[in-house]
PDB file of C-alpha atoms and ligand atoms in Angstrom:
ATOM      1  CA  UNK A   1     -10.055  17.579  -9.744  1.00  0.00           C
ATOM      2  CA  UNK A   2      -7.547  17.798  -6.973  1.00  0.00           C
ATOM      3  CA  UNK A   3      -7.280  20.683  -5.091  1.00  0.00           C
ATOM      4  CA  UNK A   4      -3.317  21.263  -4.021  1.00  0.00           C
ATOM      5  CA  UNK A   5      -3.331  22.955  -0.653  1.00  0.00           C
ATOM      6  CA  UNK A   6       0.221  24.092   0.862  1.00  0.00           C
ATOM      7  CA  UNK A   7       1.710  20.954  -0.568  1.00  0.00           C
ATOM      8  CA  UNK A   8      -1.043  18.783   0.588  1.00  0.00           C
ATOM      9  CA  UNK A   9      -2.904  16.932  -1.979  1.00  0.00           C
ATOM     10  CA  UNK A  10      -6.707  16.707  -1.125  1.00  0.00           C
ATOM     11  CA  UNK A  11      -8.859  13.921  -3.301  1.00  0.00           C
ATOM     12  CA  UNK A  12     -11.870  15.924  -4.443  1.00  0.00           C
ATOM     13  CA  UNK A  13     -13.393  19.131  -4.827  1.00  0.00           C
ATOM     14  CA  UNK A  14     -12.747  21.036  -1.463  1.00  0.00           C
ATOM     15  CA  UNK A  15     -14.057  24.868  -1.347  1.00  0.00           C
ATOM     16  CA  UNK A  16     -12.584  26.805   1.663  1.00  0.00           C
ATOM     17  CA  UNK A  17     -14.582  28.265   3.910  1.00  0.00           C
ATOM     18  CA  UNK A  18     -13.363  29.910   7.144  1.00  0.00           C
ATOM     19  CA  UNK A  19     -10.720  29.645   9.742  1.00  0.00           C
ATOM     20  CA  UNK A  20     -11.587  26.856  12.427  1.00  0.00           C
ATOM     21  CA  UNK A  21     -11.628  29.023  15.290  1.00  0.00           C
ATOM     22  CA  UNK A  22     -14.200  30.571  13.784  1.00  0.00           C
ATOM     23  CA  UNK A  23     -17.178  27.742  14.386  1.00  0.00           C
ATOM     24  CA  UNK A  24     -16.936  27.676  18.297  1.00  0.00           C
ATOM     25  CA  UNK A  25     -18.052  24.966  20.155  1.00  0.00           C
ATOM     26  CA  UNK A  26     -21.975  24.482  19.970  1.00  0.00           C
ATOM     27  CA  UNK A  27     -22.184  27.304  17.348  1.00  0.00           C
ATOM     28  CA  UNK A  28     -23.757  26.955  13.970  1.00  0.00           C
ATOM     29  CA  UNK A  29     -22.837  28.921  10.864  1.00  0.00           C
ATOM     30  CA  UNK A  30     -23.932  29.272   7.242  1.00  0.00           C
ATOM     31  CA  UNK A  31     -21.956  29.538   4.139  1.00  0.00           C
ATOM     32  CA  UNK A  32     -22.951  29.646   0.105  1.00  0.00           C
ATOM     33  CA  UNK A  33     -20.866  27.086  -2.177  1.00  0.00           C
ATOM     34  CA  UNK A  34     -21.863  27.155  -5.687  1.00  0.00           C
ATOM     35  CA  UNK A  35     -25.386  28.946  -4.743  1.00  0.00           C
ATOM     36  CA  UNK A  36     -25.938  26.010  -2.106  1.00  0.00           C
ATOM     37  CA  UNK A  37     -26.518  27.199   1.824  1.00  0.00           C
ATOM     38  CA  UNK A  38     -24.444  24.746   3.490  1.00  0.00           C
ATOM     39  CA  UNK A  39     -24.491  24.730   7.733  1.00  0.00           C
ATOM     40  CA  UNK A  40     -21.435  24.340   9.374  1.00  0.00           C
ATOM     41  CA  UNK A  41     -21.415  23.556  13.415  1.00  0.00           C
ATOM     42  CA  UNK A  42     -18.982  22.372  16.004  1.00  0.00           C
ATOM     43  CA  UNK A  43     -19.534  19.564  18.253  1.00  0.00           C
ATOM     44  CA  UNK A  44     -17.361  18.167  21.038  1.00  0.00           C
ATOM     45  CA  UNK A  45     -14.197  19.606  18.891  1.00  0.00           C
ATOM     46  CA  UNK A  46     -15.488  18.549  15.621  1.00  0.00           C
ATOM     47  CA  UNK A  47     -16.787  20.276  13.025  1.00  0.00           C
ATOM     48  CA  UNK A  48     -19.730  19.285  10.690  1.00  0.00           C
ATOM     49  CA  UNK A  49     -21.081  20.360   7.561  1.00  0.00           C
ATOM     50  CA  UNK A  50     -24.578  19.885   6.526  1.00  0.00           C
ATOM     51  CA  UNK A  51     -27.096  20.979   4.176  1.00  0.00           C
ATOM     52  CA  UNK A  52     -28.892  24.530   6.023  1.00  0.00           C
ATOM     53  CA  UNK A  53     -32.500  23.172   4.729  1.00  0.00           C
ATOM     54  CA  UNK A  54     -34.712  20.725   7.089  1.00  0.00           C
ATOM     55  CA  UNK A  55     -36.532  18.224   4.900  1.00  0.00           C
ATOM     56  CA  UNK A  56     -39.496  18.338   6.908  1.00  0.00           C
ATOM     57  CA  UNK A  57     -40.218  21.772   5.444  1.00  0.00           C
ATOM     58  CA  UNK A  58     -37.253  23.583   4.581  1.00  0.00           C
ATOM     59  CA  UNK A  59     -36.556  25.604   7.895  1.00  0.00           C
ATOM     60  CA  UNK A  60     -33.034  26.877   8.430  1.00  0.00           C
ATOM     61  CA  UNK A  61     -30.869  24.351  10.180  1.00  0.00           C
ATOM     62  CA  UNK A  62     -28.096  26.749  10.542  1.00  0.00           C
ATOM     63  CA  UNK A  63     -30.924  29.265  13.398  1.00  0.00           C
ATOM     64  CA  UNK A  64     -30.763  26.155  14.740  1.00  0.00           C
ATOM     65  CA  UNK A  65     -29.539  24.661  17.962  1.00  0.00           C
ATOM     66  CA  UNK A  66     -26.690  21.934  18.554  1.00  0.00           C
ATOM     67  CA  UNK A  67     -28.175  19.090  21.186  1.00  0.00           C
ATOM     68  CA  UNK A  68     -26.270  16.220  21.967  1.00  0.00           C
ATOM     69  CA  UNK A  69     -24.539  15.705  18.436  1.00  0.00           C
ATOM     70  CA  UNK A  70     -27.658  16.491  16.670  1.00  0.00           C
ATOM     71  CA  UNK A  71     -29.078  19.924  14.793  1.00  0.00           C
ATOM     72  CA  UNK A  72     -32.381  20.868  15.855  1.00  0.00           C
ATOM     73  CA  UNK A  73     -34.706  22.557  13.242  1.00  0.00           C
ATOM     74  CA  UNK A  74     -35.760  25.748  14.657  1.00  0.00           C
ATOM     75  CA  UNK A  75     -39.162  25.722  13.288  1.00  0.00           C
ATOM     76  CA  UNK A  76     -40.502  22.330  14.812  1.00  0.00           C
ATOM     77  CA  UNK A  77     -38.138  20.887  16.385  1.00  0.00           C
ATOM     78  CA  UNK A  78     -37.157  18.262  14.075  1.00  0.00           C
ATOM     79  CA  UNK A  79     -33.412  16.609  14.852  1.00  0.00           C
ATOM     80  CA  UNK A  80     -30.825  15.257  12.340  1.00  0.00           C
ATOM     81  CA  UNK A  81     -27.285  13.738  13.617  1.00  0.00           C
ATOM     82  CA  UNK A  82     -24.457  15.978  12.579  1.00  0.00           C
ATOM     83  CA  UNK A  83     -21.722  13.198  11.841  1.00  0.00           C
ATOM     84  CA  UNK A  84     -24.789  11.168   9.356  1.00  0.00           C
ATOM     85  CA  UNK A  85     -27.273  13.516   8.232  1.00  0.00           C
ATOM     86  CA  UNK A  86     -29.931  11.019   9.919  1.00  0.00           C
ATOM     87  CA  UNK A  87     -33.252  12.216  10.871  1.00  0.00           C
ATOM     88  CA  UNK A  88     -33.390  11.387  14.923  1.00  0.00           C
ATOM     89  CA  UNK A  89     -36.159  13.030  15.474  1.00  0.00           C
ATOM     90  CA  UNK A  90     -39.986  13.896  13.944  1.00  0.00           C
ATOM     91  CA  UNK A  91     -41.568  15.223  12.528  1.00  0.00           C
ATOM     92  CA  UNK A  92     -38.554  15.027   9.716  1.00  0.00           C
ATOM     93  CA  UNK A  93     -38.124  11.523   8.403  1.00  0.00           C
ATOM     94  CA  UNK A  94     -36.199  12.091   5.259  1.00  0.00           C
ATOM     95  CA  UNK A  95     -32.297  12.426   6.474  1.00  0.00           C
ATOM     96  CA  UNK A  96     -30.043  15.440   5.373  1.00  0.00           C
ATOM     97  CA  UNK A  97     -26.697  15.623   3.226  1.00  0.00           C
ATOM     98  CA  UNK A  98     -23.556  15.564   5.138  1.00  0.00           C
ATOM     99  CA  UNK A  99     -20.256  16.683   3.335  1.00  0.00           C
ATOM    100  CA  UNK A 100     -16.401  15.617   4.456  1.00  0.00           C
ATOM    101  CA  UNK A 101     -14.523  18.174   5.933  1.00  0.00           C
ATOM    102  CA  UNK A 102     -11.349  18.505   6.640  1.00  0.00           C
ATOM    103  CA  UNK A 103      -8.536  20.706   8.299  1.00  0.00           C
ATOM    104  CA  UNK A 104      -5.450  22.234   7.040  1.00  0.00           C
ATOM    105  CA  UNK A 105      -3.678  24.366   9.006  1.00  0.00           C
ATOM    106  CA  UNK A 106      -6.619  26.082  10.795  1.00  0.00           C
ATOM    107  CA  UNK A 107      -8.638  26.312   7.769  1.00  0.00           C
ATOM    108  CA  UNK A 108     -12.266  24.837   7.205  1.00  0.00           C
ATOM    109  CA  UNK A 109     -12.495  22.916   3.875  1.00  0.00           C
ATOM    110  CA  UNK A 110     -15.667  21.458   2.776  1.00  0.00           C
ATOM    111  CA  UNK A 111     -16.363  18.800  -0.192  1.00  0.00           C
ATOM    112  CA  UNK A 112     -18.468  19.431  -2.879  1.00  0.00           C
ATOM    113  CA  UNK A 113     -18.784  19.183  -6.149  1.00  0.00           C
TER     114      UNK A 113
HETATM  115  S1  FES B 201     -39.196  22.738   8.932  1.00  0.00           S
HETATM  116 FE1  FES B 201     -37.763  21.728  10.217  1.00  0.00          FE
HETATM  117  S2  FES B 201     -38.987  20.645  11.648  1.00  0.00           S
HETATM  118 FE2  FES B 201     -40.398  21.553  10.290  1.00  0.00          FE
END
């Protein structure tokens, strides 16, 4: 289903979720789509959106902290890149979900289904 957005078709399911200005740089937020915590941090400009659950043991990644492009897990340090959902760092091994975002007119929209 396409979502129509001021005359902008966007491929997909895209839920809104807040204003850009609102994730400042190195901050982390958390938002519910359909029931699903999803984490949503800036980096260097750019904003990410992740799944808020480690897979080492399912610690908040959103009361986490942003280092170097990565989100660290709060409860034991684990690391996961931001841009790939790849685990960078143990004791996590399993990699996280990433989801598109994109920007339209200073508005956060995230991909899921
Ligand atoms: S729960 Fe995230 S590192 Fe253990």
């Amino acid at each position: 289903m396409a979502l129509l957005i001021r005359g902008m078709d966007m491929a997909g399911n895209f839920h809104r979720i807040c204003r850009a200005d609102e994730v400042v740089e190195g901050s982390v937020k958390t938002f519910k789509i359909n029931d699903r915590a999803i984490a949503v941090a800036r980096y260097e400009g750019i904003i990410y959106a992740i799944d808020d659950l480690c897979t080492h043991d399912g610690g908040d990644l959103s009361e986490g902290d942003v280092v170097k492009g990565d989100i660290q897990c709060p409860r034991h340090g684990a690391r996961f890149s931001l841009k790939t959902g790849k685990a960078t760092r143990m004791p996590a091994v399993e990699d996280i979900t990433t989801y598109e975002v994109k920007i339209e007119n200073g508005e956060v929209y995230i991909e899921m289904e």
